[in-house]
mmCIF file with all atom_site columns, C-alpha atoms and ligand atoms in Angstrom:
data_model
loop_
_atom_site.group_PDB
_atom_site.id
_atom_site.type_symbol
_atom_site.label_atom_id
_atom_site.label_alt_id
_atom_site.label_comp_id
_atom_site.label_asym_id
_atom_site.label_entity_id
_atom_site.label_seq_id
_atom_site.pdbx_PDB_ins_code
_atom_site.Cartn_x
_atom_site.Cartn_y
_atom_site.Cartn_z
_atom_site.occupancy
_atom_site.B_iso_or_equiv
_atom_site.pdbx_formal_charge
_atom_site.auth_seq_id
_atom_site.auth_comp_id
_atom_site.auth_asym_id
_atom_site.auth_atom_id
_atom_site.pdbx_PDB_model_num
ATOM   1   C  CA  . UNK A 1 1   ? -121.999 12.134  6.123  1.00 74.00 ? 1   UNK A CA  1
ATOM   2   C  CA  . UNK A 1 2   ? -123.993 9.797   8.824  1.00 88.00 ? 2   UNK A CA  1
ATOM   3   C  CA  . UNK A 1 3   ? -126.233 7.281   8.125  1.00 91.00 ? 3   UNK A CA  1
ATOM   4   C  CA  . UNK A 1 4   ? -129.992 7.118   9.461  1.00 94.00 ? 4   UNK A CA  1
ATOM   5   C  CA  . UNK A 1 5   ? -132.341 4.550   9.063  1.00 94.00 ? 5   UNK A CA  1
ATOM   6   C  CA  . UNK A 1 6   ? -136.078 5.370   10.207 1.00 95.00 ? 6   UNK A CA  1
ATOM   7   C  CA  . UNK A 1 7   ? -138.650 2.829   10.587 1.00 96.00 ? 7   UNK A CA  1
ATOM   8   C  CA  . UNK A 1 8   ? -141.080 2.398   7.885  1.00 92.00 ? 8   UNK A CA  1
ATOM   9   C  CA  . UNK A 1 9   ? -144.090 1.928   9.476  1.00 94.00 ? 9   UNK A CA  1
ATOM   10  C  CA  . UNK A 1 10  ? -143.800 4.444   12.247 1.00 96.00 ? 10  UNK A CA  1
ATOM   11  C  CA  . UNK A 1 11  ? -140.925 6.810   11.397 1.00 95.00 ? 11  UNK A CA  1
ATOM   12  C  CA  . UNK A 1 12  ? -139.055 6.276   14.373 1.00 95.00 ? 12  UNK A CA  1
ATOM   13  C  CA  . UNK A 1 13  ? -135.129 6.805   14.054 1.00 95.00 ? 13  UNK A CA  1
ATOM   14  C  CA  . UNK A 1 14  ? -133.718 3.015   14.263 1.00 95.00 ? 14  UNK A CA  1
ATOM   15  C  CA  . UNK A 1 15  ? -130.149 4.051   13.654 1.00 93.00 ? 15  UNK A CA  1
ATOM   16  C  CA  . UNK A 1 16  ? -127.935 6.705   13.077 1.00 93.00 ? 16  UNK A CA  1
ATOM   17  C  CA  . UNK A 1 17  ? -123.770 6.687   12.476 1.00 91.00 ? 17  UNK A CA  1
ATOM   18  C  CA  . UNK A 1 18  ? -121.271 7.898   10.944 1.00 91.00 ? 18  UNK A CA  1
ATOM   19  C  CA  . UNK A 1 19  ? -118.950 4.821   9.797  1.00 87.00 ? 19  UNK A CA  1
ATOM   20  C  CA  . UNK A 1 20  ? -120.840 1.440   10.080 1.00 82.00 ? 20  UNK A CA  1
ATOM   21  C  CA  . UNK A 1 21  ? -118.905 -0.919  12.781 1.00 89.00 ? 21  UNK A CA  1
ATOM   22  C  CA  . UNK A 1 22  ? -119.417 -4.244  11.139 1.00 92.00 ? 22  UNK A CA  1
ATOM   23  C  CA  . UNK A 1 23  ? -121.186 -6.949  13.062 1.00 95.00 ? 23  UNK A CA  1
ATOM   24  C  CA  . UNK A 1 24  ? -121.725 -10.866 12.581 1.00 96.00 ? 24  UNK A CA  1
ATOM   25  C  CA  . UNK A 1 25  ? -124.922 -11.891 13.603 1.00 96.00 ? 25  UNK A CA  1
ATOM   26  C  CA  . UNK A 1 26  ? -128.635 -11.655 12.347 1.00 97.00 ? 26  UNK A CA  1
ATOM   27  C  CA  . UNK A 1 27  ? -129.329 -8.557  10.488 1.00 97.00 ? 27  UNK A CA  1
ATOM   28  C  CA  . UNK A 1 28  ? -133.017 -9.118  11.042 1.00 97.00 ? 28  UNK A CA  1
ATOM   29  C  CA  . UNK A 1 29  ? -134.356 -6.312  13.772 1.00 96.00 ? 29  UNK A CA  1
ATOM   30  C  CA  . UNK A 1 30  ? -137.375 -5.642  15.035 1.00 96.00 ? 30  UNK A CA  1
ATOM   31  C  CA  . UNK A 1 31  ? -138.650 -1.482  16.022 1.00 96.00 ? 31  UNK A CA  1
ATOM   32  C  CA  . UNK A 1 32  ? -138.724 -1.343  19.547 1.00 95.00 ? 32  UNK A CA  1
ATOM   33  C  CA  . UNK A 1 33  ? -141.626 1.423   19.180 1.00 96.00 ? 33  UNK A CA  1
ATOM   34  C  CA  . UNK A 1 34  ? -143.946 -0.580  16.539 1.00 97.00 ? 34  UNK A CA  1
ATOM   35  C  CA  . UNK A 1 35  ? -142.546 -3.885  16.052 1.00 95.00 ? 35  UNK A CA  1
ATOM   36  C  CA  . UNK A 1 36  ? -142.126 -3.404  12.365 1.00 95.00 ? 36  UNK A CA  1
ATOM   37  C  CA  . UNK A 1 37  ? -139.143 -5.660  11.098 1.00 95.00 ? 37  UNK A CA  1
ATOM   38  C  CA  . UNK A 1 38  ? -136.163 -4.123  9.357  1.00 96.00 ? 38  UNK A CA  1
ATOM   39  C  CA  . UNK A 1 39  ? -132.591 -4.775  8.328  1.00 95.00 ? 39  UNK A CA  1
ATOM   40  C  CA  . UNK A 1 40  ? -129.901 -3.529  10.471 1.00 95.00 ? 40  UNK A CA  1
ATOM   41  C  CA  . UNK A 1 41  ? -126.998 -2.998  7.490  1.00 93.00 ? 41  UNK A CA  1
ATOM   42  C  CA  . UNK A 1 42  ? -124.167 -3.382  10.024 1.00 95.00 ? 42  UNK A CA  1
ATOM   43  C  CA  . UNK A 1 43  ? -125.107 -6.918  10.631 1.00 96.00 ? 43  UNK A CA  1
ATOM   44  C  CA  . UNK A 1 44  ? -123.944 -9.838  8.250  1.00 96.00 ? 44  UNK A CA  1
ATOM   45  C  CA  . UNK A 1 45  ? -125.111 -13.623 8.073  1.00 97.00 ? 45  UNK A CA  1
ATOM   46  C  CA  . UNK A 1 46  ? -121.579 -15.412 7.544  1.00 97.00 ? 46  UNK A CA  1
ATOM   47  C  CA  . UNK A 1 47  ? -123.398 -18.299 6.099  1.00 96.00 ? 47  UNK A CA  1
ATOM   48  C  CA  . UNK A 1 48  ? -125.016 -15.993 3.505  1.00 96.00 ? 48  UNK A CA  1
ATOM   49  C  CA  . UNK A 1 49  ? -121.782 -14.008 2.573  1.00 95.00 ? 49  UNK A CA  1
ATOM   50  C  CA  . UNK A 1 50  ? -119.277 -16.381 3.446  1.00 95.00 ? 50  UNK A CA  1
ATOM   51  C  CA  . UNK A 1 51  ? -116.329 -15.838 6.004  1.00 95.00 ? 51  UNK A CA  1
ATOM   52  C  CA  . UNK A 1 52  ? -114.364 -12.370 5.265  1.00 94.00 ? 52  UNK A CA  1
ATOM   53  C  CA  . UNK A 1 53  ? -110.873 -13.309 4.144  1.00 94.00 ? 53  UNK A CA  1
ATOM   54  C  CA  . UNK A 1 54  ? -109.276 -10.139 4.482  1.00 92.00 ? 54  UNK A CA  1
ATOM   55  C  CA  . UNK A 1 55  ? -109.610 -10.424 8.341  1.00 93.00 ? 55  UNK A CA  1
ATOM   56  C  CA  . UNK A 1 56  ? -106.984 -13.013 7.955  1.00 96.00 ? 56  UNK A CA  1
ATOM   57  C  CA  . UNK A 1 57  ? -104.372 -10.943 5.610  1.00 96.00 ? 57  UNK A CA  1
ATOM   58  C  CA  . UNK A 1 58  ? -101.526 -10.143 8.309  1.00 97.00 ? 58  UNK A CA  1
ATOM   59  C  CA  . UNK A 1 59  ? -100.175 -6.917  6.431  1.00 97.00 ? 59  UNK A CA  1
ATOM   60  C  CA  . UNK A 1 60  ? -102.798 -4.786  7.530  1.00 96.00 ? 60  UNK A CA  1
ATOM   61  C  CA  . UNK A 1 61  ? -102.192 -5.427  11.163 1.00 97.00 ? 61  UNK A CA  1
ATOM   62  C  CA  . UNK A 1 62  ? -98.699  -5.112  10.731 1.00 97.00 ? 62  UNK A CA  1
ATOM   63  C  CA  . UNK A 1 63  ? -99.179  -1.747  9.097  1.00 97.00 ? 63  UNK A CA  1
ATOM   64  C  CA  . UNK A 1 64  ? -100.857 -0.798  12.189 1.00 96.00 ? 64  UNK A CA  1
ATOM   65  C  CA  . UNK A 1 65  ? -97.772  -1.439  14.347 1.00 98.00 ? 65  UNK A CA  1
ATOM   66  C  CA  . UNK A 1 66  ? -95.937  0.170   12.277 1.00 98.00 ? 66  UNK A CA  1
ATOM   67  C  CA  . UNK A 1 67  ? -98.227  3.147   12.630 1.00 98.00 ? 67  UNK A CA  1
ATOM   68  C  CA  . UNK A 1 68  ? -98.144  2.602   16.189 1.00 98.00 ? 68  UNK A CA  1
ATOM   69  C  CA  . UNK A 1 69  ? -94.352  2.495   16.452 1.00 98.00 ? 69  UNK A CA  1
ATOM   70  C  CA  . UNK A 1 70  ? -94.356  6.017   14.687 1.00 97.00 ? 70  UNK A CA  1
ATOM   71  C  CA  . UNK A 1 71  ? -96.724  7.710   16.782 1.00 96.00 ? 71  UNK A CA  1
ATOM   72  C  CA  . UNK A 1 72  ? -95.318  6.546   20.035 1.00 96.00 ? 72  UNK A CA  1
ATOM   73  C  CA  . UNK A 1 73  ? -91.662  7.650   18.839 1.00 94.00 ? 73  UNK A CA  1
ATOM   74  C  CA  . UNK A 1 74  ? -93.108  11.055  18.159 1.00 91.00 ? 74  UNK A CA  1
ATOM   75  C  CA  . UNK A 1 75  ? -94.930  11.232  21.552 1.00 91.00 ? 75  UNK A CA  1
ATOM   76  C  CA  . UNK A 1 76  ? -91.199  10.284  23.178 1.00 90.00 ? 76  UNK A CA  1
ATOM   77  C  CA  . UNK A 1 77  ? -89.903  13.398  20.745 1.00 88.00 ? 77  UNK A CA  1
ATOM   78  C  CA  . UNK A 1 78  ? -92.694  15.401  22.408 1.00 83.00 ? 78  UNK A CA  1
ATOM   79  C  CA  . UNK A 1 79  ? -91.545  14.597  25.564 1.00 79.00 ? 79  UNK A CA  1
ATOM   80  C  CA  . UNK A 1 80  ? -88.311  15.567  25.345 1.00 76.00 ? 80  UNK A CA  1
ATOM   81  C  CA  . UNK A 1 81  ? -89.169  19.287  25.466 1.00 65.00 ? 81  UNK A CA  1
ATOM   82  C  CA  . UNK A 1 82  ? -89.837  20.132  21.761 1.00 60.00 ? 82  UNK A CA  1
ATOM   83  C  CA  . UNK A 1 83  ? -93.235  21.955  22.426 1.00 61.00 ? 83  UNK A CA  1
ATOM   84  C  CA  . UNK A 1 84  ? -92.157  25.234  22.800 1.00 65.00 ? 84  UNK A CA  1
ATOM   85  C  CA  . UNK A 1 85  ? -95.176  28.095  23.108 1.00 70.00 ? 85  UNK A CA  1
ATOM   86  C  CA  . UNK A 1 86  ? -97.052  25.249  25.044 1.00 71.00 ? 86  UNK A CA  1
ATOM   87  C  CA  . UNK A 1 87  ? -97.908  26.160  28.822 1.00 75.00 ? 87  UNK A CA  1
ATOM   88  C  CA  . UNK A 1 88  ? -95.629  24.017  30.970 1.00 74.00 ? 88  UNK A CA  1
ATOM   89  C  CA  . UNK A 1 89  ? -98.643  22.656  33.120 1.00 75.00 ? 89  UNK A CA  1
ATOM   90  C  CA  . UNK A 1 90  ? -100.322 20.835  29.529 1.00 75.00 ? 90  UNK A CA  1
ATOM   91  C  CA  . UNK A 1 91  ? -96.776  20.221  28.271 1.00 78.00 ? 91  UNK A CA  1
ATOM   92  C  CA  . UNK A 1 92  ? -97.361  16.426  29.283 1.00 82.00 ? 92  UNK A CA  1
ATOM   93  C  CA  . UNK A 1 93  ? -100.666 16.063  28.004 1.00 86.00 ? 93  UNK A CA  1
ATOM   94  C  CA  . UNK A 1 94  ? -100.375 16.012  24.231 1.00 85.00 ? 94  UNK A CA  1
ATOM   95  C  CA  . UNK A 1 95  ? -97.271  13.410  24.255 1.00 89.00 ? 95  UNK A CA  1
ATOM   96  C  CA  . UNK A 1 96  ? -99.330  10.883  26.724 1.00 92.00 ? 96  UNK A CA  1
ATOM   97  C  CA  . UNK A 1 97  ? -102.212 10.958  24.208 1.00 93.00 ? 97  UNK A CA  1
ATOM   98  C  CA  . UNK A 1 98  ? -99.677  10.268  21.274 1.00 93.00 ? 98  UNK A CA  1
ATOM   99  C  CA  . UNK A 1 99  ? -98.082  7.489   23.594 1.00 95.00 ? 99  UNK A CA  1
ATOM   100 C  CA  . UNK A 1 100 ? -101.578 6.109   24.695 1.00 96.00 ? 100 UNK A CA  1
ATOM   101 C  CA  . UNK A 1 101 ? -102.802 5.760   21.193 1.00 97.00 ? 101 UNK A CA  1
ATOM   102 C  CA  . UNK A 1 102 ? -99.687  4.390   19.639 1.00 97.00 ? 102 UNK A CA  1
ATOM   103 C  CA  . UNK A 1 103 ? -99.680  1.626   22.548 1.00 97.00 ? 103 UNK A CA  1
ATOM   104 C  CA  . UNK A 1 104 ? -103.043 0.842   21.906 1.00 97.00 ? 104 UNK A CA  1
ATOM   105 C  CA  . UNK A 1 105 ? -102.485 0.504   17.829 1.00 97.00 ? 105 UNK A CA  1
ATOM   106 C  CA  . UNK A 1 106 ? -99.283  -1.713  18.748 1.00 98.00 ? 106 UNK A CA  1
ATOM   107 C  CA  . UNK A 1 107 ? -100.795 -4.185  21.342 1.00 98.00 ? 107 UNK A CA  1
ATOM   108 C  CA  . UNK A 1 108 ? -103.955 -4.111  19.306 1.00 97.00 ? 108 UNK A CA  1
ATOM   109 C  CA  . UNK A 1 109 ? -102.044 -5.223  16.055 1.00 97.00 ? 109 UNK A CA  1
ATOM   110 C  CA  . UNK A 1 110 ? -99.574  -7.662  17.801 1.00 98.00 ? 110 UNK A CA  1
ATOM   111 C  CA  . UNK A 1 111 ? -102.781 -9.199  19.454 1.00 97.00 ? 111 UNK A CA  1
ATOM   112 C  CA  . UNK A 1 112 ? -104.981 -9.959  15.918 1.00 97.00 ? 112 UNK A CA  1
ATOM   113 C  CA  . UNK A 1 113 ? -101.725 -11.292 14.351 1.00 98.00 ? 113 UNK A CA  1
ATOM   114 C  CA  . UNK A 1 114 ? -101.569 -13.988 17.231 1.00 98.00 ? 114 UNK A CA  1
ATOM   115 C  CA  . UNK A 1 115 ? -105.243 -14.307 17.017 1.00 97.00 ? 115 UNK A CA  1
ATOM   116 C  CA  . UNK A 1 116 ? -105.044 -15.113 13.142 1.00 97.00 ? 116 UNK A CA  1
ATOM   117 C  CA  . UNK A 1 117 ? -101.664 -16.955 13.716 1.00 97.00 ? 117 UNK A CA  1
ATOM   118 C  CA  . UNK A 1 118 ? -102.881 -19.125 16.599 1.00 98.00 ? 118 UNK A CA  1
ATOM   119 C  CA  . UNK A 1 119 ? -106.241 -20.241 14.548 1.00 97.00 ? 119 UNK A CA  1
ATOM   120 C  CA  . UNK A 1 120 ? -108.246 -18.531 17.345 1.00 97.00 ? 120 UNK A CA  1
ATOM   121 C  CA  . UNK A 1 121 ? -109.550 -16.013 15.033 1.00 97.00 ? 121 UNK A CA  1
ATOM   122 C  CA  . UNK A 1 122 ? -110.718 -18.944 12.558 1.00 97.00 ? 122 UNK A CA  1
ATOM   123 C  CA  . UNK A 1 123 ? -112.248 -21.107 15.334 1.00 97.00 ? 123 UNK A CA  1
ATOM   124 C  CA  . UNK A 1 124 ? -114.517 -17.653 16.592 1.00 97.00 ? 124 UNK A CA  1
ATOM   125 C  CA  . UNK A 1 125 ? -115.778 -17.225 12.860 1.00 97.00 ? 125 UNK A CA  1
ATOM   126 C  CA  . UNK A 1 126 ? -116.379 -20.962 12.652 1.00 97.00 ? 126 UNK A CA  1
ATOM   127 C  CA  . UNK A 1 127 ? -118.282 -20.636 15.329 1.00 97.00 ? 127 UNK A CA  1
ATOM   128 C  CA  . UNK A 1 128 ? -120.168 -17.893 14.297 1.00 97.00 ? 128 UNK A CA  1
ATOM   129 C  CA  . UNK A 1 129 ? -120.900 -19.192 10.903 1.00 98.00 ? 129 UNK A CA  1
ATOM   130 C  CA  . UNK A 1 130 ? -122.434 -22.423 12.380 1.00 97.00 ? 130 UNK A CA  1
ATOM   131 C  CA  . UNK A 1 131 ? -124.775 -20.112 14.506 1.00 98.00 ? 131 UNK A CA  1
ATOM   132 C  CA  . UNK A 1 132 ? -125.619 -18.458 11.017 1.00 98.00 ? 132 UNK A CA  1
ATOM   133 C  CA  . UNK A 1 133 ? -126.017 -21.728 9.329  1.00 97.00 ? 133 UNK A CA  1
ATOM   134 C  CA  . UNK A 1 134 ? -128.482 -22.474 12.171 1.00 97.00 ? 134 UNK A CA  1
ATOM   135 C  CA  . UNK A 1 135 ? -130.329 -19.482 11.755 1.00 97.00 ? 135 UNK A CA  1
ATOM   136 C  CA  . UNK A 1 136 ? -130.567 -20.001 7.900  1.00 96.00 ? 136 UNK A CA  1
ATOM   137 C  CA  . UNK A 1 137 ? -131.847 -23.462 8.354  1.00 95.00 ? 137 UNK A CA  1
ATOM   138 C  CA  . UNK A 1 138 ? -135.062 -22.220 9.748  1.00 95.00 ? 138 UNK A CA  1
ATOM   139 C  CA  . UNK A 1 139 ? -136.882 -21.667 6.375  1.00 93.00 ? 139 UNK A CA  1
ATOM   140 C  CA  . UNK A 1 140 ? -139.238 -18.727 7.570  1.00 93.00 ? 140 UNK A CA  1
ATOM   141 C  CA  . UNK A 1 141 ? -136.437 -16.793 8.665  1.00 96.00 ? 141 UNK A CA  1
ATOM   142 C  CA  . UNK A 1 142 ? -134.815 -17.158 5.498  1.00 96.00 ? 142 UNK A CA  1
ATOM   143 C  CA  . UNK A 1 143 ? -137.677 -15.991 3.641  1.00 95.00 ? 143 UNK A CA  1
ATOM   144 C  CA  . UNK A 1 144 ? -138.220 -13.220 5.818  1.00 95.00 ? 144 UNK A CA  1
ATOM   145 C  CA  . UNK A 1 145 ? -134.681 -11.965 5.493  1.00 96.00 ? 145 UNK A CA  1
ATOM   146 C  CA  . UNK A 1 146 ? -135.127 -12.734 1.293  1.00 95.00 ? 146 UNK A CA  1
ATOM   147 C  CA  . UNK A 1 147 ? -138.376 -10.587 1.228  1.00 94.00 ? 147 UNK A CA  1
ATOM   148 C  CA  . UNK A 1 148 ? -137.124 -7.904  2.955  1.00 94.00 ? 148 UNK A CA  1
ATOM   149 C  CA  . UNK A 1 149 ? -134.320 -7.598  0.336  1.00 93.00 ? 149 UNK A CA  1
ATOM   150 C  CA  . UNK A 1 150 ? -131.363 -9.160  1.920  1.00 95.00 ? 150 UNK A CA  1
ATOM   151 C  CA  . UNK A 1 151 ? -129.170 -11.620 -0.362 1.00 93.00 ? 151 UNK A CA  1
ATOM   152 C  CA  . UNK A 1 152 ? -129.887 -15.350 0.805  1.00 95.00 ? 152 UNK A CA  1
ATOM   153 C  CA  . UNK A 1 153 ? -128.191 -18.353 -0.922 1.00 94.00 ? 153 UNK A CA  1
ATOM   154 C  CA  . UNK A 1 154 ? -130.881 -20.363 -2.679 1.00 91.00 ? 154 UNK A CA  1
ATOM   155 C  CA  . UNK A 1 155 ? -130.002 -23.500 -0.630 1.00 91.00 ? 155 UNK A CA  1
ATOM   156 C  CA  . UNK A 1 156 ? -131.811 -21.875 2.141  1.00 93.00 ? 156 UNK A CA  1
ATOM   157 C  CA  . UNK A 1 157 ? -134.678 -21.107 0.237  1.00 90.00 ? 157 UNK A CA  1
ATOM   158 C  CA  . UNK A 1 158 ? -134.967 -23.945 -2.142 1.00 78.00 ? 158 UNK A CA  1
ATOM   159 C  CA  . UNK A 1 159 ? -136.449 -26.234 0.764  1.00 56.00 ? 159 UNK A CA  1
ATOM   160 C  CA  . UNK A 1 160 ? -139.483 -23.642 1.387  1.00 51.00 ? 160 UNK A CA  1
ATOM   161 C  CA  . UNK A 1 161 ? -140.383 -23.552 -2.539 1.00 54.00 ? 161 UNK A CA  1
ATOM   162 C  CA  . UNK A 1 162 ? -139.655 -26.988 -2.991 1.00 50.00 ? 162 UNK A CA  1
ATOM   163 C  CA  . UNK A 1 163 ? -142.383 -27.562 0.489  1.00 48.00 ? 163 UNK A CA  1
ATOM   164 C  CA  . UNK A 1 164 ? -144.865 -25.647 -1.645 1.00 46.00 ? 164 UNK A CA  1
ATOM   165 C  CA  . UNK A 1 165 ? -144.772 -27.705 -4.598 1.00 45.00 ? 165 UNK A CA  1
ATOM   166 C  CA  . UNK A 1 166 ? -144.612 -31.043 -3.213 1.00 43.00 ? 166 UNK A CA  1
ATOM   167 C  CA  . UNK A 1 167 ? -147.852 -33.109 -4.131 1.00 40.00 ? 167 UNK A CA  1
HETATM 168 ZN ZN1 . LIG B 2 .   ? -141.843 1.367   14.037 1.00 79.73 ? 1   LIG B ZN1 1
#
């Protein structure tokens, strides 16, 4: 089932996707047609939600590599002529797709593990976290997010409320 989000004020289709890609950044967007603000559910403010720990776990990436190796192995098996009944001119196609897909998985898994182990991934997340803090430290931004139903930690909202109560 695909997810569709339409603009609450003009009805323009804003988003449509099957599997949400998780992104880090400001979820506050503007409708291109009428300028109304909306929350893009794919985006996450790291300073509000915290750095996702599961991104730093190694086993899922090892799993990815194992799957990749199995797919490569399968591709090689198919190359060695176990595809009876397939026209000769396309016999290379499926094993090639298998090989490429398997190699992409293996390399992707290895790069992720290297990035976690070397601390590069943490650096990247820390940088995104800092940017997120800066955005949320702007009281009008934090309050806008809050009023639109996005969960903003009280520390970012407190300032605004206190200012209003100041004598
Ligand atoms: Zn609109």
